[in-house]
Short mmCIF file of C-alpha atoms in Angstrom, two decimals:
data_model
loop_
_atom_site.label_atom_id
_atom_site.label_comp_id
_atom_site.label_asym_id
_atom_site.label_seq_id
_atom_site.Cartn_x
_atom_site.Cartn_y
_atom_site.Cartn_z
CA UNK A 1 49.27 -5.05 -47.79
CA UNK A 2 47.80 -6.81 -44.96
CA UNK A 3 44.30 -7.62 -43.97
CA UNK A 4 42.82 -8.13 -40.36
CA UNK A 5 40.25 -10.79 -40.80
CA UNK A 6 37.92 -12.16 -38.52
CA UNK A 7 35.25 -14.22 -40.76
CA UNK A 8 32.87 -11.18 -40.39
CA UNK A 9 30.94 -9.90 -44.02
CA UNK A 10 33.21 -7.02 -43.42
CA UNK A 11 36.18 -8.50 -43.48
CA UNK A 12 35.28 -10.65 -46.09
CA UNK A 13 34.49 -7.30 -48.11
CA UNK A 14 37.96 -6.23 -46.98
CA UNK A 15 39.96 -8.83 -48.38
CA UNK A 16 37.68 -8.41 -51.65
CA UNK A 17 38.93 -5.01 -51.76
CA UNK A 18 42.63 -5.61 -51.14
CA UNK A 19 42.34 -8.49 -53.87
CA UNK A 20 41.10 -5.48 -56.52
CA UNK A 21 43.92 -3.07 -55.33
CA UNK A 22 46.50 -6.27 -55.39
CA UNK A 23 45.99 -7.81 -58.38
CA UNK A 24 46.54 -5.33 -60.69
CA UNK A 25 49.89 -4.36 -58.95
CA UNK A 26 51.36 -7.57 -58.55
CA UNK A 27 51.11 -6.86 -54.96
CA UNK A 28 50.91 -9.23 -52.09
CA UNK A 29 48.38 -9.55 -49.73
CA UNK A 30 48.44 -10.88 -46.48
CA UNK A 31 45.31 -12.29 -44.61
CA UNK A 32 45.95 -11.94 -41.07
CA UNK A 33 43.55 -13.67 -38.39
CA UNK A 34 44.32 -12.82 -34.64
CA UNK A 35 43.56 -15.11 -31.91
CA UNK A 36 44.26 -15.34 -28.22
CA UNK A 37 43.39 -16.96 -25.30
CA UNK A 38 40.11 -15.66 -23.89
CA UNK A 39 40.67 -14.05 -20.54
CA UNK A 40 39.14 -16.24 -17.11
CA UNK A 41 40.88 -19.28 -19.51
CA UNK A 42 44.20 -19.86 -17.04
CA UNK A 43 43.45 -23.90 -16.82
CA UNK A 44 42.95 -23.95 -20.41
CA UNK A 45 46.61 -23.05 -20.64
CA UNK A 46 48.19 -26.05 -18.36
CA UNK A 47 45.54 -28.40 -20.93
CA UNK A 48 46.55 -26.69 -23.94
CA UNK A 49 45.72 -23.37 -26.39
CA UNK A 50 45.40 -25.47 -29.87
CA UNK A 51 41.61 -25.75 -29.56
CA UNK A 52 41.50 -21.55 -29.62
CA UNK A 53 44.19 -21.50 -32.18
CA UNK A 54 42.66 -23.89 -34.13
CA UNK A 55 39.12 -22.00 -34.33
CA UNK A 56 40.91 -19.19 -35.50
CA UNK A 57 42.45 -20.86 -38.38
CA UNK A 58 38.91 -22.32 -39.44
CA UNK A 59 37.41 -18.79 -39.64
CA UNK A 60 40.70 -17.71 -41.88
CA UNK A 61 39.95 -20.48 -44.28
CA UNK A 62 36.31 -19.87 -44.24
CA UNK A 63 36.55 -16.65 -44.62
CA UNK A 64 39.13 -16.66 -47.58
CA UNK A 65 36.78 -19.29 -49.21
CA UNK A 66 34.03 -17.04 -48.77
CA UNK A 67 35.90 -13.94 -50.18
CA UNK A 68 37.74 -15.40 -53.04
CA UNK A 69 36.66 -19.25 -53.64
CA UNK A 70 39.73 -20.67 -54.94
CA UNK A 71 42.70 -18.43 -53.36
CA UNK A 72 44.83 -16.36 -55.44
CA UNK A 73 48.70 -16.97 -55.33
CA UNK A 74 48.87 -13.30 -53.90
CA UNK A 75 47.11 -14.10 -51.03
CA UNK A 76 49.09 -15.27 -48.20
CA UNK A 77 47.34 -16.77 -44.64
CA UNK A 78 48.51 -15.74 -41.35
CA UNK A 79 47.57 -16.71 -37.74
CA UNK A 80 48.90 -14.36 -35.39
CA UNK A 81 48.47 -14.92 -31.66
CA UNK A 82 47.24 -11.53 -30.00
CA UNK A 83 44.54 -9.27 -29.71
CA UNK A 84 43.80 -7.51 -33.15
CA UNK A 85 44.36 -4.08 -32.43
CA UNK A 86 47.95 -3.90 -31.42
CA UNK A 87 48.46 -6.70 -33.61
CA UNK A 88 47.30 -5.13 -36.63
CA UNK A 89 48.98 -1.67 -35.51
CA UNK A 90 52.45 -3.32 -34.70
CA UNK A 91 52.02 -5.16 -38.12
CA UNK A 92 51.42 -1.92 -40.28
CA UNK A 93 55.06 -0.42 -39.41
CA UNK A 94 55.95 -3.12 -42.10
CA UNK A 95 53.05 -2.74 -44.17
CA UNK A 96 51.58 -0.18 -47.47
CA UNK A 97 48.03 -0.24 -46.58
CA UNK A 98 46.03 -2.03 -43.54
CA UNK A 99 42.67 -2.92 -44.76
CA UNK A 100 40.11 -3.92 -42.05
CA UNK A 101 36.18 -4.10 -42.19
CA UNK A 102 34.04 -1.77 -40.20
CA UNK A 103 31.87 -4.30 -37.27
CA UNK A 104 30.81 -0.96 -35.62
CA UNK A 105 27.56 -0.41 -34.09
CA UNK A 106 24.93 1.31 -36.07
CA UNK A 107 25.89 3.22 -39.03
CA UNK A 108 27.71 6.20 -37.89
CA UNK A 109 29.83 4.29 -34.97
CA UNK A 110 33.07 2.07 -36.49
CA UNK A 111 34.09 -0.72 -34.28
CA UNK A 112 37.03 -0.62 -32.04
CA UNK A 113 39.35 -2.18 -33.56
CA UNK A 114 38.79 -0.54 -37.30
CA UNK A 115 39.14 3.18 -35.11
CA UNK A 116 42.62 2.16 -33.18
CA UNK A 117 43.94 0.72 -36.30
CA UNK A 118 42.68 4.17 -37.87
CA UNK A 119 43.94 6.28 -35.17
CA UNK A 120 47.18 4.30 -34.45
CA UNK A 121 48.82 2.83 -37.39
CA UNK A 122 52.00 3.76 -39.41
CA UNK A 123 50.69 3.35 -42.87
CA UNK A 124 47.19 4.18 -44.57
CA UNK A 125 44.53 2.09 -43.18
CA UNK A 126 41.66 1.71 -45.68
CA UNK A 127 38.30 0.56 -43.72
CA UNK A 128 35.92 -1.13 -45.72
CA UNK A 129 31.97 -1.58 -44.72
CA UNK A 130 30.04 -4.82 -45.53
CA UNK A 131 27.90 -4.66 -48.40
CA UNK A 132 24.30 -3.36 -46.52
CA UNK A 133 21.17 -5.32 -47.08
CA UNK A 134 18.44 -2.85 -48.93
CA UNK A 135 15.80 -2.25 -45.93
CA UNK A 136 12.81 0.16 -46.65
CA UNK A 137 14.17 3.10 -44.86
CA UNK A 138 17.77 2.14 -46.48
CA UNK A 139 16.01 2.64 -49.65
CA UNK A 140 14.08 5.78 -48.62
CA UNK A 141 17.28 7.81 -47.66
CA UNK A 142 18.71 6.73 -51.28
CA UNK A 143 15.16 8.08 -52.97
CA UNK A 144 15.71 11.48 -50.64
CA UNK A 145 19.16 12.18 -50.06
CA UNK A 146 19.39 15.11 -53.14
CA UNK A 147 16.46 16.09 -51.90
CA UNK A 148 16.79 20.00 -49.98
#
């Protein structure tokens, strides 16, 4: 099973998720963070990349210290140079499930990556939201929503 993470609340909901499923089956779980070198960044690559990679490994560890505290021997960490998308789709022809959070905008829209993962990969792809903060009118559709 592998995980896109990317120190978002959803992702951090994802890996929560894939822990549940995991556990129970004795099944690994892979944590994979992407990074890259953002474009307009050419001198950065005659000075060096380990600044960008580095970053990206601070939000994995964050993010699996957020998600888990102390980390489960089933969880394994993974930096993977690339952009997420392809990454994650290339990953999943190797994979059981591809669990990524939802970063979309609004609550009807998922984010890009989540939807080519979703509409691209070669195994199930579970997407999991972040947890939503109760708001008034979040709490006014649950009070209404058996209502005709």
């Amino acid at each position: 099973m592998i995980v896109g993470v990317d120190g978002s609340e959803s992702s951090i909901a994802a890996l929560r998720v894939a822990g549940a499923l995991a556990e129970p089956l004795s099944a690994r779980v892979e944590a994979w963070a992407c990074w890259d070198v953002p474009a307009g960044y050419g001198v950065y690559l005659a000075v060096g990349i380990e600044g960008f990679r580095y970053a990206a490994d601070q939000v994995l560890q964050q993010t699996l210290t957020d998600a888990f505290g102390d980390l489960p021997g089933f969880v394994h960490p993974r930096l993977v140079r690339g952009k997420p998308g392809p990454v994650l789709i290339d990953a999943s022809r190797n994979a059981s499930l591809l669990v990524v959070g939802r970063r979309g905008h609004g609550r009807f829209v998922p984010g890009s990556v989540s939807s080519a993962c979703v509409g691209h990969a070669h195994c199930p792809v579970l997407v999991v939201h972040a947890p939503e903060q109760e708001t008034g009118m979040h709490h006014a559709q649950a009070r209404t929503s058996g209502v005709p």
